[in-house]
Tab-separated table of C-alpha atoms in Angstrom:
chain	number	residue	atom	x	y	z
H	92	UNK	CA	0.000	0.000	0.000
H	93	UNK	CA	1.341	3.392	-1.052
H	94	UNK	CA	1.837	6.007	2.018
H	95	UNK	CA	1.597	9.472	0.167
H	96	UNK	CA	2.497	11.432	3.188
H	97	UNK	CA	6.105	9.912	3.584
H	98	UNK	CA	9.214	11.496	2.867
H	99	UNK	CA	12.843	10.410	1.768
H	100	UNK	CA	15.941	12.585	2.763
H	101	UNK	CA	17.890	12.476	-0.238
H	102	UNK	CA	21.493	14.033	-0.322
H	103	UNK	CA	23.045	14.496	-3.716
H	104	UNK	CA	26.282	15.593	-4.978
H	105	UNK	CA	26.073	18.869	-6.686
H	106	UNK	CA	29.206	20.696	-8.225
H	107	UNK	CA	31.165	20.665	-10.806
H	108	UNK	CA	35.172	19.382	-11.152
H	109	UNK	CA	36.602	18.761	-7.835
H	110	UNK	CA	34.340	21.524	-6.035
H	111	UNK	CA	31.257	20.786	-4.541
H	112	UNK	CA	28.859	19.320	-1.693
H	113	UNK	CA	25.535	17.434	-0.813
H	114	UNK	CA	22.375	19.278	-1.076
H	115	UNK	CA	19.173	17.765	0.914
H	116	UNK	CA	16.048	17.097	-0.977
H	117	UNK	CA	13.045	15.696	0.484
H	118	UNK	CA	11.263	12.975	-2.259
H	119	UNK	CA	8.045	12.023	-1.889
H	120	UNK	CA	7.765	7.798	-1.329
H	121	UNK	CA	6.620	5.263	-3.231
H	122	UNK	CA	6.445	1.793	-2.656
H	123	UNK	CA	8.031	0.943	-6.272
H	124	UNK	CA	10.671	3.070	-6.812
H	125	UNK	CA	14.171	3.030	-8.399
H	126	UNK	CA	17.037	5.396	-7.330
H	127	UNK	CA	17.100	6.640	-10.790
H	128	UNK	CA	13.330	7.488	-10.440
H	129	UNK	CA	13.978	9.644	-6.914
H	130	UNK	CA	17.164	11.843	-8.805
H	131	UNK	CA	14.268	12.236	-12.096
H	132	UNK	CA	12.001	13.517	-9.422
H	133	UNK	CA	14.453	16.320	-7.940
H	134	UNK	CA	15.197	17.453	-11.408
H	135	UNK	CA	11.858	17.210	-12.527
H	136	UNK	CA	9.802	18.695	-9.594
H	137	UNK	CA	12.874	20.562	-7.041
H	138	UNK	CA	15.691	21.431	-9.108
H	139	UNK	CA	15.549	21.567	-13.074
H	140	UNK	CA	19.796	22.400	-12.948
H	141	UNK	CA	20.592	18.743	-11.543
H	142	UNK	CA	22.891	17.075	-13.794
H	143	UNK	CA	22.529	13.700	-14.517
H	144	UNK	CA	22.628	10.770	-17.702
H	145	UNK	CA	20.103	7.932	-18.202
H	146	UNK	CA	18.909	6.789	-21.379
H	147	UNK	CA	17.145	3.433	-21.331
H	148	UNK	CA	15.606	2.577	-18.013
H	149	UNK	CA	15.844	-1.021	-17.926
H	150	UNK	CA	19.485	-2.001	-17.217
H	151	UNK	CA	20.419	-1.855	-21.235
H	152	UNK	CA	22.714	1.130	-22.226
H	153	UNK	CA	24.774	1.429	-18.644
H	154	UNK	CA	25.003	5.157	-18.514
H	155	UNK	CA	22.801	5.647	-15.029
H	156	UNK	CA	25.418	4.710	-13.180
H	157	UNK	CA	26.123	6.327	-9.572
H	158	UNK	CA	27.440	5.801	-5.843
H	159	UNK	CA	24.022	5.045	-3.949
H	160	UNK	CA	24.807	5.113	-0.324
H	161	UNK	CA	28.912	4.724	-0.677
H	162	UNK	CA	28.539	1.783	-3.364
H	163	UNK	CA	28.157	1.714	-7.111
H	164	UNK	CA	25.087	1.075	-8.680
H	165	UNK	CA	22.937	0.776	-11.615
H	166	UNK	CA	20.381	3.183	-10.383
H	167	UNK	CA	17.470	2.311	-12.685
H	168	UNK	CA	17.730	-0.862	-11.482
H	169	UNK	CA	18.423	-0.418	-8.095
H	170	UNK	CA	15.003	-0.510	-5.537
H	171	UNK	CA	14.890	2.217	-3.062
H	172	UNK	CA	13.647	0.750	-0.306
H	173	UNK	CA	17.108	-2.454	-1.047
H	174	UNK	CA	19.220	0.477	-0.125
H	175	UNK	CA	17.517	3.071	1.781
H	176	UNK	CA	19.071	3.760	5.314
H	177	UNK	CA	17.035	5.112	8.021
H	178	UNK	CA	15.058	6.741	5.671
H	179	UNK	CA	17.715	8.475	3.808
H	180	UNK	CA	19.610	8.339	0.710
H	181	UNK	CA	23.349	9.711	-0.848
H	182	UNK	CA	23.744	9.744	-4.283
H	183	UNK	CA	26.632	10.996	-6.040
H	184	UNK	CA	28.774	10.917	-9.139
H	185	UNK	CA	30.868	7.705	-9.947
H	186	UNK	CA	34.102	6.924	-7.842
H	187	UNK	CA	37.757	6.834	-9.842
H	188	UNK	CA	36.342	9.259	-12.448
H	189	UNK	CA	36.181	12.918	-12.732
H	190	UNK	CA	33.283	14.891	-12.356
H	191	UNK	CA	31.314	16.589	-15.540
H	192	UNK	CA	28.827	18.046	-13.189
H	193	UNK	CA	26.485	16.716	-10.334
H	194	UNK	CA	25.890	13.458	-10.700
H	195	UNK	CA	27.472	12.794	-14.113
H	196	UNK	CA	30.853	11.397	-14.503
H	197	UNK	CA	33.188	12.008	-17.475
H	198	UNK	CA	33.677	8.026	-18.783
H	199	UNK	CA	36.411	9.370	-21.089
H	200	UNK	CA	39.326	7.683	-18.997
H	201	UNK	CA	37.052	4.285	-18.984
H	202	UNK	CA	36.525	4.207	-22.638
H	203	UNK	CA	40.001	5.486	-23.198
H	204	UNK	CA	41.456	2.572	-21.219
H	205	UNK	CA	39.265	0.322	-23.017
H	206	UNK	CA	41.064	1.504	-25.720
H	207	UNK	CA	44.748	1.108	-24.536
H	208	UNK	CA	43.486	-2.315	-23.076
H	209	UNK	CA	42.970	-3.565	-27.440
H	210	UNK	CA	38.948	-3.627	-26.876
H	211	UNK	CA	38.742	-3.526	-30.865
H	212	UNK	CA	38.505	-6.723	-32.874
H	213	UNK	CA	41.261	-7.269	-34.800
H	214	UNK	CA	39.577	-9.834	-37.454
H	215	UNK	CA	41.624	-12.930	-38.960
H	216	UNK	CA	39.753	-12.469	-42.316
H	217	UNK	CA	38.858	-10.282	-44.782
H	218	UNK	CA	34.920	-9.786	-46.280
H	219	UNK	CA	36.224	-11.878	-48.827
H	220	UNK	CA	36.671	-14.903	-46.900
H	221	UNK	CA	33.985	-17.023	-45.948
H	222	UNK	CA	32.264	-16.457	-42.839
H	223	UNK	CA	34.538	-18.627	-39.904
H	224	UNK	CA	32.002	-21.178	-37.736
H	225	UNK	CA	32.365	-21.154	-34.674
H	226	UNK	CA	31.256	-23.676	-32.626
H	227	UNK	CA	29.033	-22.817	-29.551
H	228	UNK	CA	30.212	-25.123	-27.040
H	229	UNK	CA	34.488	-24.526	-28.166
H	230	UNK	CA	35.788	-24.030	-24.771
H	231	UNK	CA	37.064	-20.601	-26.261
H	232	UNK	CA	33.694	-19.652	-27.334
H	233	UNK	CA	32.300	-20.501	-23.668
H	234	UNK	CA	34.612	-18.550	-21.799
H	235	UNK	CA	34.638	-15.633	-24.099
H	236	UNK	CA	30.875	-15.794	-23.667
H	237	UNK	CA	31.014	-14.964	-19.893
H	238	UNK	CA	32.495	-11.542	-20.788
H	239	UNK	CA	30.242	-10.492	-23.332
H	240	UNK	CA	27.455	-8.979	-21.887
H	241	UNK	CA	29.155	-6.281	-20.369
H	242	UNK	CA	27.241	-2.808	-20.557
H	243	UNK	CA	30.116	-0.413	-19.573
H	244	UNK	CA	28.224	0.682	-16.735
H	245	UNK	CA	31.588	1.454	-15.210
H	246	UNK	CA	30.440	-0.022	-12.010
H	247	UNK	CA	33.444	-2.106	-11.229
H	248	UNK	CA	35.643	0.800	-12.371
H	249	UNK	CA	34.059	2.835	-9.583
H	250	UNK	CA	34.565	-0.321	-6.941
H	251	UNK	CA	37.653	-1.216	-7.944
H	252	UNK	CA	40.575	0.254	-4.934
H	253	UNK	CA	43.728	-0.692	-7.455
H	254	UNK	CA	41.791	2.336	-10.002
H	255	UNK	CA	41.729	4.069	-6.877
H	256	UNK	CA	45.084	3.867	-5.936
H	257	UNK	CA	46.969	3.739	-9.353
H	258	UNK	CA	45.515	5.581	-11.746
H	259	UNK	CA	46.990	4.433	-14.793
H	260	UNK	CA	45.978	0.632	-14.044
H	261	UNK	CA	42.902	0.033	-17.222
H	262	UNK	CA	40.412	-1.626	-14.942
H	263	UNK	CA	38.476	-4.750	-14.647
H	264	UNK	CA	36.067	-3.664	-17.632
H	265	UNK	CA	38.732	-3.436	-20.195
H	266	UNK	CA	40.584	-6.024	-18.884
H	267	UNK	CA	37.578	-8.715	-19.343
H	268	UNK	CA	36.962	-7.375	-22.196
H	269	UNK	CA	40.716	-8.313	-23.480
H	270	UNK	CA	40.130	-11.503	-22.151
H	271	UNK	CA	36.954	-12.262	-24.353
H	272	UNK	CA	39.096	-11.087	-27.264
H	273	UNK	CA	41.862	-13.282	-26.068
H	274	UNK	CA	39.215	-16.298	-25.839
H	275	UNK	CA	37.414	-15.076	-29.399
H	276	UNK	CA	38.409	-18.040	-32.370
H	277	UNK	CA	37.961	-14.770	-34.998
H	278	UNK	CA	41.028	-12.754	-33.326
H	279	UNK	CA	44.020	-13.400	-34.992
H	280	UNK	CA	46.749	-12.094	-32.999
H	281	UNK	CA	46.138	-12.763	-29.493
H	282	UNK	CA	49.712	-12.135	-28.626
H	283	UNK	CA	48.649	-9.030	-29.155
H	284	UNK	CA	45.929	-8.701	-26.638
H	285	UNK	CA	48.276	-9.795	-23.833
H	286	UNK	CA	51.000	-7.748	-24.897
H	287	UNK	CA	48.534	-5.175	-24.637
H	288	UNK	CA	47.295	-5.715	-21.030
H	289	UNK	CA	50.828	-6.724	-19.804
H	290	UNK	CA	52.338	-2.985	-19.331
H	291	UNK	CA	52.948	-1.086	-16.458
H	292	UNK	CA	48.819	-0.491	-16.011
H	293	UNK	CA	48.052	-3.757	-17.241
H	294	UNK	CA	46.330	-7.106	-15.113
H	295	UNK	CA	49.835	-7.957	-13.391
H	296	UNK	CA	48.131	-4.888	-11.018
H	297	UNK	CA	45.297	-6.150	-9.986
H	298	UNK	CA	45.100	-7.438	-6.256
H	299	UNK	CA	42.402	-10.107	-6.795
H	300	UNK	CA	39.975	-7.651	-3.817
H	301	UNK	CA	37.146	-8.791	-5.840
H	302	UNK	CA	34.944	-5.395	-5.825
H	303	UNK	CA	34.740	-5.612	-9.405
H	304	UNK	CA	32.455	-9.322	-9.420
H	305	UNK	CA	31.074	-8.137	-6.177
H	306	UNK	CA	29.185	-5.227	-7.523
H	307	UNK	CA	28.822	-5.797	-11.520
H	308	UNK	CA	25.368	-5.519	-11.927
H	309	UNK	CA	25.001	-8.339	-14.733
H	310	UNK	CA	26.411	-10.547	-12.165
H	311	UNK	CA	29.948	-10.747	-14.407
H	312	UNK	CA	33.226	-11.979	-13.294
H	313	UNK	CA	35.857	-9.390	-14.206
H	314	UNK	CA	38.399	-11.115	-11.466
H	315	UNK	CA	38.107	-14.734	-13.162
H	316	UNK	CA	39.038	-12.800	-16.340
H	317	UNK	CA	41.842	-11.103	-15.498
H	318	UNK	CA	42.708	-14.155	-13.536
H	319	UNK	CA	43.061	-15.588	-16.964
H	320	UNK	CA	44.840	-12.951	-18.357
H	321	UNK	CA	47.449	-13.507	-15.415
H	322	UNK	CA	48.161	-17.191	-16.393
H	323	UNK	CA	47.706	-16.423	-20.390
H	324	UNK	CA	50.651	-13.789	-19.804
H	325	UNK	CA	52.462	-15.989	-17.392
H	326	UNK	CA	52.888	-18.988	-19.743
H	327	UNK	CA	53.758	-16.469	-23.168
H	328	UNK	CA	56.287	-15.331	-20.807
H	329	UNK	CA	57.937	-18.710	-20.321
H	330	UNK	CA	57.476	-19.313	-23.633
H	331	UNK	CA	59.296	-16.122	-25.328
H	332	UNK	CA	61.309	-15.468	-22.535
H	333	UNK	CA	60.178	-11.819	-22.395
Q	256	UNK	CA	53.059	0.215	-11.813
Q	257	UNK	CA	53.452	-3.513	-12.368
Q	258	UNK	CA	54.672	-4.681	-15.744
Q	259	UNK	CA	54.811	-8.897	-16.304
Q	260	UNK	CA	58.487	-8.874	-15.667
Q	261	UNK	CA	57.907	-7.595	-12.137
Q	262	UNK	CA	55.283	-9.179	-11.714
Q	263	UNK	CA	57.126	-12.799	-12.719
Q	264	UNK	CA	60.233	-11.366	-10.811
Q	265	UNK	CA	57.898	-11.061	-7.732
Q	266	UNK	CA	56.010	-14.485	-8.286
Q	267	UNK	CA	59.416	-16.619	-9.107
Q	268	UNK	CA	61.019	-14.722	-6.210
Q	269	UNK	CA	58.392	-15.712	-3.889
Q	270	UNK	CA	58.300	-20.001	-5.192
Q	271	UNK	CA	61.958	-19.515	-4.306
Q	272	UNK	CA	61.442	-18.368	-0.995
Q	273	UNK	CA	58.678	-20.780	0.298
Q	274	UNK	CA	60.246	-23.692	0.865
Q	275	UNK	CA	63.586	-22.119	1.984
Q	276	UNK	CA	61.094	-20.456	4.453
Q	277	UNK	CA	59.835	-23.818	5.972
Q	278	UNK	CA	63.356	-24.948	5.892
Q	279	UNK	CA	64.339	-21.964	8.160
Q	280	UNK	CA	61.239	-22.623	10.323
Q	281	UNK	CA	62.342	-26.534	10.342
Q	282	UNK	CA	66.197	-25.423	11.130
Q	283	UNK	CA	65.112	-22.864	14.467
Q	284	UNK	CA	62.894	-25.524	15.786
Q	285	UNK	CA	65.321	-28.063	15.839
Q	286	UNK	CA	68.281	-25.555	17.159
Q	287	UNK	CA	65.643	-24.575	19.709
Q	288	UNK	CA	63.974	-28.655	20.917
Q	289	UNK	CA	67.928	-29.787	20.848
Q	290	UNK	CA	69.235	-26.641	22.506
Q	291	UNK	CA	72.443	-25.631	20.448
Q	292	UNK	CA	74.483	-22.777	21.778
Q	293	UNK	CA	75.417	-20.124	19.286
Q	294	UNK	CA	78.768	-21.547	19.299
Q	295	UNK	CA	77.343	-25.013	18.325
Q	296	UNK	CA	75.063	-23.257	15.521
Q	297	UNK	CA	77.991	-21.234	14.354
Q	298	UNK	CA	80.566	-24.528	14.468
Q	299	UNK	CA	77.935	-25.485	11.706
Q	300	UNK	CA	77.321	-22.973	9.552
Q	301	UNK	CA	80.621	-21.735	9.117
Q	302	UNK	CA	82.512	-23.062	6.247
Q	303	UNK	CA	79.893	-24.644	4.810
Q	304	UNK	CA	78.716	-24.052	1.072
Q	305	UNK	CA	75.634	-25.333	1.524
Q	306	UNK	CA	74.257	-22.937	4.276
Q	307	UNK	CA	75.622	-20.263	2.557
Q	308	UNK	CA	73.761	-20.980	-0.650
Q	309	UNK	CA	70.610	-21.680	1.379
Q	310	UNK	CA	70.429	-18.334	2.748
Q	311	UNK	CA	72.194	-16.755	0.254
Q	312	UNK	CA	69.539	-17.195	-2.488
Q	313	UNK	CA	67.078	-16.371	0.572
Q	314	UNK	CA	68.606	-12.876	0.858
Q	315	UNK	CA	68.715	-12.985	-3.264
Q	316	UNK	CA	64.519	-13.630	-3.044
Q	317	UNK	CA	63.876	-11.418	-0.309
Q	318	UNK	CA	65.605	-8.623	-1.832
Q	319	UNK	CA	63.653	-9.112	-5.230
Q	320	UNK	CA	60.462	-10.012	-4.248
Q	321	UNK	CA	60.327	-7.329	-0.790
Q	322	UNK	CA	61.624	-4.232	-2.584
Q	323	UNK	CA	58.676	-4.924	-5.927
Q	324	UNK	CA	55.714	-5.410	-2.979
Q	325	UNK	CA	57.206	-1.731	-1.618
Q	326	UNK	CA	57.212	-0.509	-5.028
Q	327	UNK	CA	53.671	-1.185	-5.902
Q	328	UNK	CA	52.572	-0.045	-1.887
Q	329	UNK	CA	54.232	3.752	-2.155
Q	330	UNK	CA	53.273	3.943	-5.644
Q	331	UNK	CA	49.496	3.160	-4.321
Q	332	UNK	CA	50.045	5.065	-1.272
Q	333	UNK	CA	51.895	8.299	-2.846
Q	334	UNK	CA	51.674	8.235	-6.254
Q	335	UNK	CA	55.240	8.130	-6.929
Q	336	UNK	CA	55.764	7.309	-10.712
Q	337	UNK	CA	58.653	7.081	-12.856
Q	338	UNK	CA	62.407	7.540	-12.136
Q	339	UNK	CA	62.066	8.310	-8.477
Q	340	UNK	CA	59.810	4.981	-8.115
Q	341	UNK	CA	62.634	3.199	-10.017
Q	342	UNK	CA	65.076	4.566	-7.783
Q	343	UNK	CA	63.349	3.548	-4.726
Q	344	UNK	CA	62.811	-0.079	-6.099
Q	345	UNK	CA	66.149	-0.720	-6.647
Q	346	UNK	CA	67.363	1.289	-3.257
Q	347	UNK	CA	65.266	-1.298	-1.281
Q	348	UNK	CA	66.493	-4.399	-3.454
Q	349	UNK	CA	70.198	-3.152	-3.227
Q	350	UNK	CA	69.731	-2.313	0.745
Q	351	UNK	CA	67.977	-5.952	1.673
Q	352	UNK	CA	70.721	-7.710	-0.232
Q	353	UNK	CA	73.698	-5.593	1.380
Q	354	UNK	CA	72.122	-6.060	4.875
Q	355	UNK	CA	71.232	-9.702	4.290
Q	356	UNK	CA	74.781	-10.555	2.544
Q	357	UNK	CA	76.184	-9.576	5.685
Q	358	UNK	CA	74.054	-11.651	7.945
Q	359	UNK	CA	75.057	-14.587	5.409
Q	360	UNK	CA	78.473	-14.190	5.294
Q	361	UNK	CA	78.978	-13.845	9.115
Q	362	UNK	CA	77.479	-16.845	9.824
Q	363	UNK	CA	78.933	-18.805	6.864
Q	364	UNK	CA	82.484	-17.709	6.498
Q	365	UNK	CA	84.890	-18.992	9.914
């Protein structure tokens, strides 16, 4: 049953660069009601200038993501009442990136690390070849599969404490995402993914804390992946000597 | 501020020292239960090869694998990058080994 007449203290970030502090709002209730739907009510009916990014809603396109109550979230998918404490609410701009304004994050440094980390495909043949089968259950194929349906939420970017504390280090999105490219039958040179992710930022920093699994959202395993990526670069270093 | 040679240089160093650890913890205990004097400890250590390389590639490990874990802690800590960080690294490693070569040799040479 709804109760109209209750109120949620909501603190949110607002500033822009490094300047700026929490500003109280008090949101009406609901009894269904995401995070993303409270911060669409302050800009909607309190404060038109908060700055925010959403697009889809429904745990698609990854771009709501914020720190709800100290931890990363997907906020359109996140249930107020899962994370409300003692009636109140902080919500503010990503962790380990800077700050556009207010609640939105510049992903820049994710994407560019995504980047640096060889995210693109680097095909084995040409449109004129025919099209390579790939077999569904090719142990390749399965473990690349675990990676894939990352949304670049930036989630475990935000949890992770080696982004934190090293900022070059590329992260446990671009990381699994070298992995699936390193597991991916259609990627040629795959000495070149792991020479790739084996530089001074590269998976050899990770500290296996486990944030990154902890809080993706799509219940991925970025620490198995860079795991692999460990033991892949391990064994090409016995093997070139280098 | 790991690259995969520290990070093998770290992980080799640290295979190396594990079982020389448990060796060490095997050699106090039975110094300890059979209760040799420093004399009696020293009468066998001295002179021989063998101890020395036991400890000796100890002190080697310790001094590779200690001075890469401080590396990647004040680069975390500080944000210490580039020459300075390398200069650190390799202040540690060369320290541990002089201060551990020492310890070696005075128990291993008579």
């Amino acid at each position: 049953m709804s109760d109209r007449s209750k109120l949620l203290e909501v603190s949110v970030w607002r500033g822009t660069g490094d300047e700026g502090a929490y500003e109280t709002f008090q949101v009406p209730a609901r009894d269904n009601q995401t995070v993303l739907d409270v911060v669409s009510w302050i800009q909607q009916s309190a404060d038109p200038s908060l700055t925010y990014r959403y697009a889809c809603r429904v745990g698609m396109c990854g771009s709501c993501a914020m720190m709800v109550n100290g931890v990363p979230r997907w906020t359109c998918r996140t249930h107020v009442k899962r994370v409300l404490r003692d009636g109140a609410l902080q919500v503010g701009p990503l962790r380990n990136l800077p700050v556009i304004k207010d609640l939105a994050a510049d992903m820049d440094p994710f994407f560019d690390k995504w980047i640096r980390a060889g995210g693109v495909h680097r095909p084995s043949r040409s449109r004129n070849d025919p099209i390579q089968q790939v077999p569904p259950d090719d142990p390749g194929r399965v473990e690349a599969n675990k990676g894939i349906e990352c949304i670049n939420c930036s989630v475990c970017y935000a949890a992770c404490d080696t982004v934190a504390g090293n900022p070059d280090y590329l992260g446990p999105a671009a990381l699994q995402r070298a992995w699936t490219l390193y597991n991916d039958a259609k990627v040629e040179d795959r000495q070149a993914v792991l020479d790739s992710v084996s530089g001074a930022g590269g998976c050899h920093n990770c500290h296996s804390q486990g944030s990154c699994t902890r809080f993706c959202p799509n219940e991925l395993d970025p620490l198995s992946a860079i795991a692999g990526l460990k033991r892949a670069s391990a064994r090409s270093f016995f093997r070139r000597g280098e | 501020m790991l690259n995969i040679r520290l990070y093998m240089a770290q992980r080799l160093s640290a295979m190396v020292m594990a079982p020389l650890v448990l060796g060490h913890i095997a050699v106090m205990i039975y110094a300890v239960q059979g209760g040799l004097s420093t004399a009696e400890i020293l009468g066998r250590t001295q002179g021989s090869v063998w101890w020395f390389l036991f400890y000796g590639s100890f002190v080697l490990a310790v001094s590779v694998h200690a001075a890469i874990g401080l590396r990647v802690i004040l680069h975390e800590m500080t944000g210490l990058r580039g020459r300075w960080l390398e200069v650190f690294t390799c202040g540690i490693g060369v320290l541990l080994l002089i201060m551990g070569a020492r310890a070696v040799l005075a128990v291993t040479f008579a």
